[in-house]
């Protein structure tokens, strides 16, 4: 409940933030919404000497559309994602997932950048990032670089970000017509983090699934694409049988975690059920809402 | 002025909104942690990371030298300072007493046991310094499971209990029960685990102690359900502080559920430390500390045998229970799995004979004591779960099997084979009403239809009894209680006719400031705003036993009633004198004393009150003033009862259980405030449902508490529960003049088996007869998997 | 020590605080506003909920006072106006939505944020909207009723309380938040 002492910095720009990171090196931590970091500080599991608050850097916040892509600033809160008219129209999977993070108060402070940078294996947004094929922009003393979602999540609480880099924005291409996405979550009864989360993005060509990107979080040490499910869907008819058969592969290649809520076998069963639900709804959206929502151009 | 159309008791039984609410909804409640005195210092405890270890060395030097630190104390310092162990308040025959120190000396016996305390300027600096206390341990083998602890060779918790059995207790007739079971047509046998729970009142425990060296007075603000009991035990037994120099105040308390009855180590340490330092010292638990150190609840393993004749009539019940007591005996721990459990095993049924054996076992875990219901939920679970298993085995509808075996309506007072005599009851109407509300027959039809579609619906019934109104002092004294369980009330009438009532009951959510005022205002015929209720302060209230065991209405309320009767009697004599009438000719009604037959010859309550204090004209031999104190010692417990019914749907693919509807029909005797009664039920049902479906304390083999945070332990949230549908039948209790039975724990007692039975009913097509709680999705899913595999 | 200035219940305060001081401790210990409670150490219970910048409910235990510098904070003590209870406060009393009262300030402030975002919540939306707040006493039944009642009251044209000018949005989630 009582964190160890630290010094607080509130830089006005990304450059200033990077300068502070460079100065204090391993003694410093970026602070965004604080909803992953502060709980750790309160338990004294982490004791950084300098906190660099990036929440007030104006350029880091907001959702906008730029050249056929949706660009989300790193310090955009979950609540803003949840309510963004642009996202609700173009990319409803993201507000849908954001609306299921923690609780209302958590969503009012927690940020997408903090969530991705923290890379909690039970976090929701990483799965969505994988399914929509997001790209992250990281800025450091050596300049800016782009990291694809698949390369971003390295392992438990580990990302491809260097310790002196700031995640500044997330870019997602506006989905093609005929694409639908959905996120299905099974929350931990107490913490509300995802015991299972499945993000599905499906593009239809007629009745067949032309392309499917499925990602799963919560069950392994890091979120990952469910390639076997994707393979079992691609090119096949978008019907219940195909979906059920494909969903049974959701945990293939993942060392599924068990915990106090239940053993790995059960977690796998829940993942299969939620994969089927997510794909089914993604297909429904691809047939209707999302297609009409996307711009025709 | 009373007219023919004004009801004489407009408040009793009415839905009066609570008077205490205004301060809570505006943020002006005053909880222990809200209080800070000039010069307050803050304590942080250093706690054992091991379940069982020898302390080989404690180095406090660095901590003592740290910025803002006033003192660092260890168990040795307290012992040298004359602090005794914390005693147990209920002693059973041949029980092994354990030496429980506020801070461990030499040996720690559960994770979280205090080994040192740091006192500093702020909670932050106290925590910083606590990290500097270096403790060396020699880890020893630990045992957390009570059944395992009884096995030969198990690690020993206290040397004076070599097999870890603290007591062996029995009740009932063993031979008669054995014979009945041998001769029975059907005997239902089951092992039932009633899992350990962690209370989690939302306000963490806290204590602020302040010693004034000039007056030698010690004041303790503490999160307590019974401040007088705290003062008595801490003053007389632990600290050796005389009671008249020791004031204990329990200000607003944010929920207790049992966990704030007991005397805890931290409060002892605060009291001792403030005397050393001459400055106030405050400690507030972090939630992690609450998980590790608040007394836990339940934790029974029970083998039950229920015998029936060929027509499904109960013949006998035999129960063998192992109760986990934890590492030390908490204040009432020995009473919970014995007198509050074994005696309730008759339930609402006419068992000809019962025999129960209980082993109370010490383990390397947090001490276990009363948690909402305290023994009674465990008893109800044994009976109601077994009844459902029996119904299935006998091929009788579970509602019908219960109805067939109820204690018949005409047989009260009813003597059970396990010591209790039920005051009054009428069990079938509550069952019938509950079944009607849920639409029992229609649900069974829906269930059939759903099963054909591969959907699994279930319905669960629980007919319960609760023993409230703890308790006749002589009876409990003969059974081992180290205190009487009466209650006191002082009613002080002020010269203007306004009334202050000092009650020994304590409110931590129950709404006594409203219900007791309703009672007093009606009995005195005055406005509710003219009544003030004072509780929770040994400096103001003469003495009291506090609030637990659903005793406040029946016992605390009756004490108030008795004092009011005394006031009215004295008032009548004064009024008669003023009216120049004989006291027998003066009656009191609607707040007015008047002469029988000539109602306009009268004096208001306020006029008589003023006369009593002016004392210009008093009847001969009557002292001035108008106040009265009463101690009410109940002649018996009261026995509320009822039936709860729950419906659920189980998703066979994930194991998730959804509660569809919850119906509760309760009989709590006469009701003072139906709004508050319903509120007590709602909260109780939520807690009981949580035991059935979600909550469980888990220790690993080495004794680490794995569920030590709200991220792991599933206290239910709003979106996990349905709205509750409640109704009542009313069978007044003859035990007290108010006809009140009590309601504090009914919801918790009834709901756990109702929900568990519903889930197991839903799972019956799979041939699953029983699962231990909590019935989490994983538990349910795994059971379905292995049942399907078995074919 | 860091110098901060922030507005709490309409009053601007300036203090030197340790950066590590949590907002909830600043409110309780520095300002003496003890209506905001602490019920846990893992950001689960919501007893510490306050409203930031007029509309966002946040957990004051998961925020440093320095982070709130420049912000406007509303606590339970600032909710009633000129002796008139806010409709949520009144509804909590009318519906008996509190017992021990410990969760109540946080519950009311969370409900305030909920109604700002969604002035007409369904029962399910209220339950989901309060999932960040634990109550051990009431079983939530009467809390749900109270929020429904307050929402209705705040509809009435006479009130100019929160929720009137707030952004309106309908929850996007078609998947229930609790597991099924
Ligand atoms: C009670 C509770 C429940 C929760 N439930 C869920 C849930 O159900 N699902 C879920 O996904 N999450 C959940 N969370 C976590 C929440 O989503 C966090 O907000 C999120 O994980 C972290 O975002 P933040 O802005 O708060 O980051 P912070 O806590 O401020 O930072 C987290 C980490 O990321 C780093 N960081 C932050 N911003 C950047 C940046 N721009 N560039 C580089 N590094 C950065 C920080 O240095 C730190 O190491 C919950 C949190 C709480 C307290
Ligand atoms: S104190 Fe529990 S969430 Fe803030
Ligand atoms: S009223 Fe006690 S915790 Fe909610």
mmCIF file of N, CA and C in Angstrom, chain B residues 48-145:
data_model
loop_
_atom_site.group_PDB
_atom_site.id
_atom_site.type_symbol
_atom_site.label_atom_id
_atom_site.label_comp_id
_atom_site.label_asym_id
_atom_site.label_seq_id
_atom_site.Cartn_x
_atom_site.Cartn_y
_atom_site.Cartn_z
ATOM 1 N N UNK B 48 5.742 -13.113 9.376
ATOM 2 C CA UNK B 48 6.432 -14.329 8.960
ATOM 3 C C UNK B 48 6.081 -14.716 7.535
ATOM 4 N N UNK B 49 7.098 -14.964 6.705
ATOM 5 C CA UNK B 49 6.821 -15.500 5.373
ATOM 6 C C UNK B 49 6.674 -17.021 5.409
ATOM 7 N N UNK B 50 6.920 -17.625 6.547
ATOM 8 C CA UNK B 50 6.855 -19.087 6.659
ATOM 9 C C UNK B 50 5.653 -19.521 7.484
ATOM 10 N N UNK B 51 5.136 -20.702 7.136
ATOM 11 C CA UNK B 51 4.015 -21.255 7.888
ATOM 12 C C UNK B 51 4.482 -21.808 9.230
ATOM 13 N N UNK B 52 5.738 -22.261 9.252
ATOM 14 C CA UNK B 52 6.256 -22.839 10.495
ATOM 15 C C UNK B 52 7.771 -22.658 10.479
ATOM 16 N N UNK B 53 8.273 -21.974 11.473
ATOM 17 C CA UNK B 53 9.716 -21.748 11.506
ATOM 18 C C UNK B 53 10.133 -21.357 12.913
ATOM 19 N N UNK B 54 11.399 -21.595 13.164
ATOM 20 C CA UNK B 54 11.988 -21.098 14.412
ATOM 21 C C UNK B 54 12.667 -19.765 14.087
ATOM 22 N N UNK B 55 12.424 -18.780 14.934
ATOM 23 C CA UNK B 55 13.083 -17.492 14.729
ATOM 24 C C UNK B 55 14.458 -17.605 15.379
ATOM 25 N N UNK B 56 15.502 -17.518 14.572
ATOM 26 C CA UNK B 56 16.831 -17.680 15.162
ATOM 27 C C UNK B 56 17.479 -16.355 15.517
ATOM 28 N N UNK B 57 17.085 -15.278 14.819
ATOM 29 C CA UNK B 57 17.700 -13.999 15.115
ATOM 30 C C UNK B 57 16.837 -12.880 14.556
ATOM 31 N N UNK B 58 16.696 -11.805 15.287
ATOM 32 C CA UNK B 58 16.039 -10.619 14.739
ATOM 33 C C UNK B 58 16.967 -9.438 14.942
ATOM 34 N N UNK B 59 17.330 -8.792 13.851
ATOM 35 C CA UNK B 59 18.197 -7.625 13.939
ATOM 36 C C UNK B 59 17.383 -6.378 13.607
ATOM 37 N N UNK B 60 17.152 -5.561 14.618
ATOM 38 C CA UNK B 60 16.310 -4.387 14.420
ATOM 39 C C UNK B 60 17.109 -3.087 14.344
ATOM 40 N N UNK B 61 18.439 -3.195 14.395
ATOM 41 C CA UNK B 61 19.268 -1.984 14.487
ATOM 42 C C UNK B 61 19.029 -0.993 13.351
ATOM 43 N N UNK B 62 19.104 -1.520 12.125
ATOM 44 C CA UNK B 62 18.979 -0.628 10.969
ATOM 45 C C UNK B 62 17.620 0.051 10.979
ATOM 46 N N UNK B 63 16.597 -0.704 11.323
ATOM 47 C CA UNK B 63 15.243 -0.136 11.353
ATOM 48 C C UNK B 63 15.146 0.956 12.413
ATOM 49 N N UNK B 64 15.712 0.682 13.562
ATOM 50 C CA UNK B 64 15.669 1.682 14.644
ATOM 51 C C UNK B 64 16.341 2.984 14.238
ATOM 52 N N UNK B 65 17.375 2.861 13.449
ATOM 53 C CA UNK B 65 18.134 4.061 13.075
ATOM 54 C C UNK B 65 17.497 4.812 11.905
ATOM 55 N N UNK B 66 16.495 4.191 11.263
ATOM 56 C CA UNK B 66 15.946 4.801 10.046
ATOM 57 C C UNK B 66 15.184 6.085 10.369
ATOM 58 N N UNK B 67 15.060 6.896 9.329
ATOM 59 C CA UNK B 67 14.426 8.207 9.449
ATOM 60 C C UNK B 67 12.989 8.071 9.973
ATOM 61 N N UNK B 68 12.642 8.862 10.952
ATOM 62 C CA UNK B 68 11.266 8.940 11.437
ATOM 63 C C UNK B 68 10.818 7.790 12.317
ATOM 64 N N UNK B 69 11.735 6.906 12.682
ATOM 65 C CA UNK B 69 11.323 5.729 13.462
ATOM 66 C C UNK B 69 11.366 6.031 14.960
ATOM 67 N N UNK B 70 10.299 5.691 15.649
ATOM 68 C CA UNK B 70 10.234 5.907 17.092
ATOM 69 C C UNK B 70 10.648 4.679 17.866
ATOM 70 N N UNK B 71 10.269 3.518 17.372
ATOM 71 C CA UNK B 71 10.597 2.303 18.114
ATOM 72 C C UNK B 71 10.419 1.099 17.227
ATOM 73 N N UNK B 72 11.114 0.030 17.596
ATOM 74 C CA UNK B 72 10.912 -1.268 16.973
ATOM 75 C C UNK B 72 10.788 -2.269 18.119
ATOM 76 N N UNK B 73 9.732 -3.046 18.119
ATOM 77 C CA UNK B 73 9.532 -4.021 19.200
ATOM 78 C C UNK B 73 9.426 -5.425 18.634
ATOM 79 N N UNK B 74 9.898 -6.377 19.405
ATOM 80 C CA UNK B 74 9.752 -7.788 19.046
ATOM 81 C C UNK B 74 8.921 -8.479 20.129
ATOM 82 N N UNK B 75 8.649 -9.754 19.903
ATOM 83 C CA UNK B 75 7.883 -10.521 20.879
ATOM 84 C C UNK B 75 8.575 -10.541 22.236
ATOM 85 N N UNK B 76 9.906 -10.587 22.203
ATOM 86 C CA UNK B 76 10.650 -10.616 23.459
ATOM 87 C C UNK B 76 10.433 -9.317 24.243
ATOM 88 N N UNK B 77 10.384 -8.195 23.529
ATOM 89 C CA UNK B 77 10.151 -6.912 24.206
ATOM 90 C C UNK B 77 8.788 -6.900 24.900
ATOM 91 N N UNK B 78 7.785 -7.422 24.216
ATOM 92 C CA UNK B 78 6.446 -7.433 24.812
ATOM 93 C C UNK B 78 6.408 -8.352 26.032
ATOM 94 N N UNK B 79 7.018 -9.510 25.891
ATOM 95 C CA UNK B 79 7.021 -10.461 27.005
ATOM 96 C C UNK B 79 7.721 -9.833 28.213
ATOM 97 N N UNK B 80 8.863 -9.191 27.942
ATOM 98 C CA UNK B 80 9.596 -8.545 29.035
ATOM 99 C C UNK B 80 8.783 -7.389 29.608
ATOM 100 N N UNK B 81 7.952 -6.806 28.785
ATOM 101 C CA UNK B 81 7.126 -5.685 29.225
ATOM 102 C C UNK B 81 5.847 -6.113 29.913
ATOM 103 N N UNK B 82 5.706 -7.397 30.165
ATOM 104 C CA UNK B 82 4.568 -7.863 30.957
ATOM 105 C C UNK B 82 3.303 -8.139 30.170
ATOM 106 N N UNK B 83 3.418 -8.246 28.862
ATOM 107 C CA UNK B 83 2.223 -8.545 28.069
ATOM 108 C C UNK B 83 1.987 -10.054 28.061
ATOM 109 N N UNK B 84 0.816 -10.464 28.489
ATOM 110 C CA UNK B 84 0.497 -11.890 28.522
ATOM 111 C C UNK B 84 -0.026 -12.362 27.171
ATOM 112 N N UNK B 85 -0.219 -13.651 27.073
ATOM 113 C CA UNK B 85 -0.802 -14.224 25.866
ATOM 114 C C UNK B 85 -2.277 -13.823 25.745
ATOM 115 N N UNK B 86 -2.829 -14.018 24.549
ATOM 116 C CA UNK B 86 -4.241 -13.680 24.319
ATOM 117 C C UNK B 86 -5.071 -14.924 24.637
ATOM 118 N N UNK B 87 -5.985 -14.838 25.600
ATOM 119 C CA UNK B 87 -6.695 -16.042 26.041
ATOM 120 C C UNK B 87 -7.824 -16.428 25.092
ATOM 121 N N UNK B 88 -8.370 -17.607 25.325
ATOM 122 C CA UNK B 88 -9.513 -18.073 24.567
ATOM 123 C C UNK B 88 -10.742 -17.922 25.463
ATOM 124 N N UNK B 89 -11.872 -17.589 24.858
ATOM 125 C CA UNK B 89 -13.054 -17.259 25.638
ATOM 126 C C UNK B 89 -14.036 -18.394 25.841
ATOM 127 N N UNK B 90 -13.678 -19.576 25.376
ATOM 128 C CA UNK B 90 -14.605 -20.704 25.529
ATOM 129 C C UNK B 90 -13.758 -21.956 25.731
ATOM 130 N N UNK B 91 -13.880 -22.584 26.869
ATOM 131 C CA UNK B 91 -13.015 -23.708 27.184
ATOM 132 C C UNK B 91 -13.838 -24.991 27.268
ATOM 133 N N UNK B 92 -13.488 -25.959 26.463
ATOM 134 C CA UNK B 92 -14.182 -27.246 26.452
ATOM 135 C C UNK B 92 -13.429 -28.220 27.356
ATOM 136 N N UNK B 93 -14.116 -29.262 27.818
ATOM 137 C CA UNK B 93 -13.442 -30.256 28.658
ATOM 138 C C UNK B 93 -12.239 -30.865 27.926
ATOM 139 N N UNK B 94 -11.145 -31.030 28.628
ATOM 140 C CA UNK B 94 -9.934 -31.673 28.090
ATOM 141 C C UNK B 94 -9.349 -30.945 26.887
ATOM 142 N N UNK B 95 -9.664 -29.679 26.770
ATOM 143 C CA UNK B 95 -9.142 -28.930 25.626
ATOM 144 C C UNK B 95 -7.693 -28.527 25.878
ATOM 145 N N UNK B 96 -6.869 -28.578 24.835
ATOM 146 C CA UNK B 96 -5.478 -28.134 24.962
ATOM 147 C C UNK B 96 -5.434 -26.623 24.710
ATOM 148 N N UNK B 97 -4.973 -25.887 25.691
ATOM 149 C CA UNK B 97 -4.884 -24.434 25.522
ATOM 150 C C UNK B 97 -3.575 -24.091 24.820
ATOM 151 N N UNK B 98 -3.628 -23.116 23.924
ATOM 152 C CA UNK B 98 -2.405 -22.731 23.221
ATOM 153 C C UNK B 98 -1.943 -21.372 23.730
ATOM 154 N N UNK B 99 -0.647 -21.180 23.703
ATOM 155 C CA UNK B 99 -0.097 -19.908 24.164
ATOM 156 C C UNK B 99 0.042 -18.996 22.958
ATOM 157 N N UNK B 100 -0.865 -18.034 22.872
ATOM 158 C CA UNK B 100 -0.848 -17.154 21.698
ATOM 159 C C UNK B 100 -0.315 -15.786 22.097
ATOM 160 N N UNK B 101 0.800 -15.428 21.496
ATOM 161 C CA UNK B 101 1.449 -14.151 21.803
ATOM 162 C C UNK B 101 1.096 -13.113 20.746
ATOM 163 N N UNK B 102 0.974 -11.873 21.168
ATOM 164 C CA UNK B 102 0.647 -10.817 20.214
ATOM 165 C C UNK B 102 1.727 -10.711 19.139
ATOM 166 N N UNK B 103 2.991 -10.875 19.566
ATOM 167 C CA UNK B 103 4.081 -10.981 18.598
ATOM 168 C C UNK B 103 4.820 -12.266 18.934
ATOM 169 N N UNK B 104 5.068 -13.072 17.915
ATOM 170 C CA UNK B 104 5.624 -14.404 18.142
ATOM 171 C C UNK B 104 6.972 -14.322 18.859
ATOM 172 N N UNK B 105 7.175 -15.283 19.726
ATOM 173 C CA UNK B 105 8.461 -15.421 20.400
ATOM 174 C C UNK B 105 9.004 -16.789 19.984
ATOM 175 N N UNK B 106 10.177 -16.835 19.467
ATOM 176 C CA UNK B 106 10.879 -18.077 19.100
ATOM 177 C C UNK B 106 10.306 -18.828 17.899
ATOM 178 N N UNK B 107 8.979 -18.998 17.846
ATOM 179 C CA UNK B 107 8.432 -19.859 16.803
ATOM 180 C C UNK B 107 7.244 -19.183 16.119
ATOM 181 N N UNK B 108 7.180 -19.255 14.801
ATOM 182 C CA UNK B 108 6.002 -18.760 14.077
ATOM 183 C C UNK B 108 5.223 -19.957 13.561
ATOM 184 N N UNK B 109 3.898 -19.790 13.533
ATOM 185 C CA UNK B 109 3.051 -20.946 13.226
ATOM 186 C C UNK B 109 2.088 -20.722 12.066
ATOM 187 N N UNK B 110 2.096 -19.576 11.475
ATOM 188 C CA UNK B 110 1.341 -19.393 10.224
ATOM 189 C C UNK B 110 1.919 -18.211 9.470
ATOM 190 N N UNK B 111 1.701 -18.236 8.172
ATOM 191 C CA UNK B 111 2.196 -17.147 7.334
ATOM 192 C C UNK B 111 1.421 -15.886 7.684
ATOM 193 N N UNK B 112 2.155 -14.850 8.029
ATOM 194 C CA UNK B 112 1.503 -13.600 8.399
ATOM 195 C C UNK B 112 1.533 -13.336 9.892
ATOM 196 N N UNK B 113 1.991 -14.297 10.678
ATOM 197 C CA UNK B 113 2.087 -14.064 12.120
ATOM 198 C C UNK B 113 3.129 -12.959 12.352
ATOM 199 N N UNK B 114 2.807 -12.040 13.265
ATOM 200 C CA UNK B 114 3.703 -10.904 13.485
ATOM 201 C C UNK B 114 4.972 -11.345 14.190
ATOM 202 N N UNK B 115 6.120 -10.822 13.728
ATOM 203 C CA UNK B 115 7.392 -11.088 14.405
ATOM 204 C C UNK B 115 8.052 -9.808 14.937
ATOM 205 N N UNK B 116 7.614 -8.675 14.432
ATOM 206 C CA UNK B 116 8.142 -7.404 14.950
ATOM 207 C C UNK B 116 7.209 -6.290 14.505
ATOM 208 N N UNK B 117 7.325 -5.152 15.183
ATOM 209 C CA UNK B 117 6.528 -3.996 14.774
ATOM 210 C C UNK B 117 7.426 -2.770 14.776
ATOM 211 N N UNK B 118 7.223 -1.923 13.757
ATOM 212 C CA UNK B 118 7.979 -0.676 13.647
ATOM 213 C C UNK B 118 6.998 0.468 13.829
ATOM 214 N N UNK B 119 7.387 1.443 14.626
ATOM 215 C CA UNK B 119 6.497 2.590 14.832
ATOM 216 C C UNK B 119 7.228 3.848 14.383
ATOM 217 N N UNK B 120 6.585 4.587 13.466
ATOM 218 C CA UNK B 120 7.266 5.722 12.843
ATOM 219 C C UNK B 120 6.300 6.869 12.612
ATOM 220 N N UNK B 121 6.836 7.957 12.075
ATOM 221 C CA UNK B 121 6.066 9.186 11.889
ATOM 222 C C UNK B 121 4.905 9.060 10.917
ATOM 223 N N UNK B 122 5.098 8.289 9.848
ATOM 224 C CA UNK B 122 4.036 8.134 8.851
ATOM 225 C C UNK B 122 3.956 6.650 8.492
ATOM 226 N N UNK B 123 2.849 6.264 7.908
ATOM 227 C CA UNK B 123 2.761 4.859 7.486
ATOM 228 C C UNK B 123 3.826 4.520 6.445
ATOM 229 N N UNK B 124 4.199 5.508 5.650
ATOM 230 C CA UNK B 124 5.206 5.268 4.614
ATOM 231 C C UNK B 124 6.573 4.984 5.254
ATOM 232 N N UNK B 125 6.946 5.821 6.221
ATOM 233 C CA UNK B 125 8.265 5.602 6.825
ATOM 234 C C UNK B 125 8.264 4.333 7.671
ATOM 235 N N UNK B 126 7.117 4.016 8.272
ATOM 236 C CA UNK B 126 7.037 2.769 9.043
ATOM 237 C C UNK B 126 7.280 1.570 8.125
ATOM 238 N N UNK B 127 6.695 1.648 6.950
ATOM 239 C CA UNK B 127 6.859 0.565 5.986
ATOM 240 C C UNK B 127 8.310 0.493 5.494
ATOM 241 N N UNK B 128 8.893 1.646 5.254
ATOM 242 C CA UNK B 128 10.300 1.671 4.825
ATOM 243 C C UNK B 128 11.177 0.974 5.865
ATOM 244 N N UNK B 129 10.950 1.320 7.128
ATOM 245 C CA UNK B 129 11.800 0.763 8.178
ATOM 246 C C UNK B 129 11.517 -0.715 8.407
ATOM 247 N N UNK B 130 10.260 -1.108 8.222
ATOM 248 C CA UNK B 130 9.921 -2.524 8.415
ATOM 249 C C UNK B 130 10.741 -3.391 7.455
ATOM 250 N N UNK B 131 11.041 -2.829 6.274
ATOM 251 C CA UNK B 131 11.843 -3.595 5.308
ATOM 252 C C UNK B 131 13.274 -3.790 5.796
ATOM 253 N N UNK B 132 13.682 -2.984 6.776
ATOM 254 C CA UNK B 132 15.059 -3.059 7.262
ATOM 255 C C UNK B 132 15.222 -4.033 8.427
ATOM 256 N N UNK B 133 14.108 -4.534 8.954
ATOM 257 C CA UNK B 133 14.206 -5.507 10.048
ATOM 258 C C UNK B 133 14.640 -6.835 9.440
ATOM 259 N N UNK B 134 15.772 -7.336 9.919
ATOM 260 C CA UNK B 134 16.293 -8.586 9.357
ATOM 261 C C UNK B 134 15.946 -9.739 10.302
ATOM 262 N N UNK B 135 15.179 -10.676 9.813
ATOM 263 C CA UNK B 135 14.788 -11.820 10.634
ATOM 264 C C UNK B 135 15.369 -13.080 10.012
ATOM 265 N N UNK B 136 16.027 -13.867 10.833
ATOM 266 C CA UNK B 136 16.517 -15.159 10.344
ATOM 267 C C UNK B 136 15.622 -16.257 10.881
ATOM 268 N N UNK B 137 15.239 -17.142 9.986
ATOM 269 C CA UNK B 137 14.338 -18.233 10.362
ATOM 270 C C UNK B 137 15.007 -19.566 10.063
ATOM 271 N N UNK B 138 14.622 -20.550 10.841
ATOM 272 C CA UNK B 138 14.943 -21.921 10.460
ATOM 273 C C UNK B 138 13.601 -22.558 10.113
ATOM 274 N N UNK B 139 13.406 -22.813 8.830
ATOM 275 C CA UNK B 139 12.094 -23.279 8.397
ATOM 276 C C UNK B 139 11.834 -24.693 8.903
ATOM 277 N N UNK B 140 10.616 -24.940 9.345
ATOM 278 C CA UNK B 140 10.229 -26.252 9.868
ATOM 279 C C UNK B 140 9.074 -26.792 9.027
ATOM 280 N N UNK B 141 8.863 -28.102 9.053
ATOM 281 C CA UNK B 141 7.753 -28.648 8.254
ATOM 282 C C UNK B 141 6.398 -28.157 8.776
ATOM 283 N N UNK B 142 5.482 -27.947 7.853
ATOM 284 C CA UNK B 142 4.178 -27.405 8.219
ATOM 285 C C UNK B 142 3.070 -28.334 7.749
ATOM 286 N N UNK B 143 1.918 -28.221 8.401
ATOM 287 C CA UNK B 143 0.745 -28.962 7.954
ATOM 288 C C UNK B 143 -0.439 -27.998 7.955
ATOM 289 N N UNK B 144 -1.192 -28.014 6.853
ATOM 290 C CA UNK B 144 -2.296 -27.050 6.736
ATOM 291 C C UNK B 144 -3.654 -27.737 6.707
ATOM 292 N N UNK B 145 -3.671 -28.998 6.351
ATOM 293 C CA UNK B 145 -4.925 -29.729 6.222
ATOM 294 C C UNK B 145 -5.218 -30.429 7.546
#
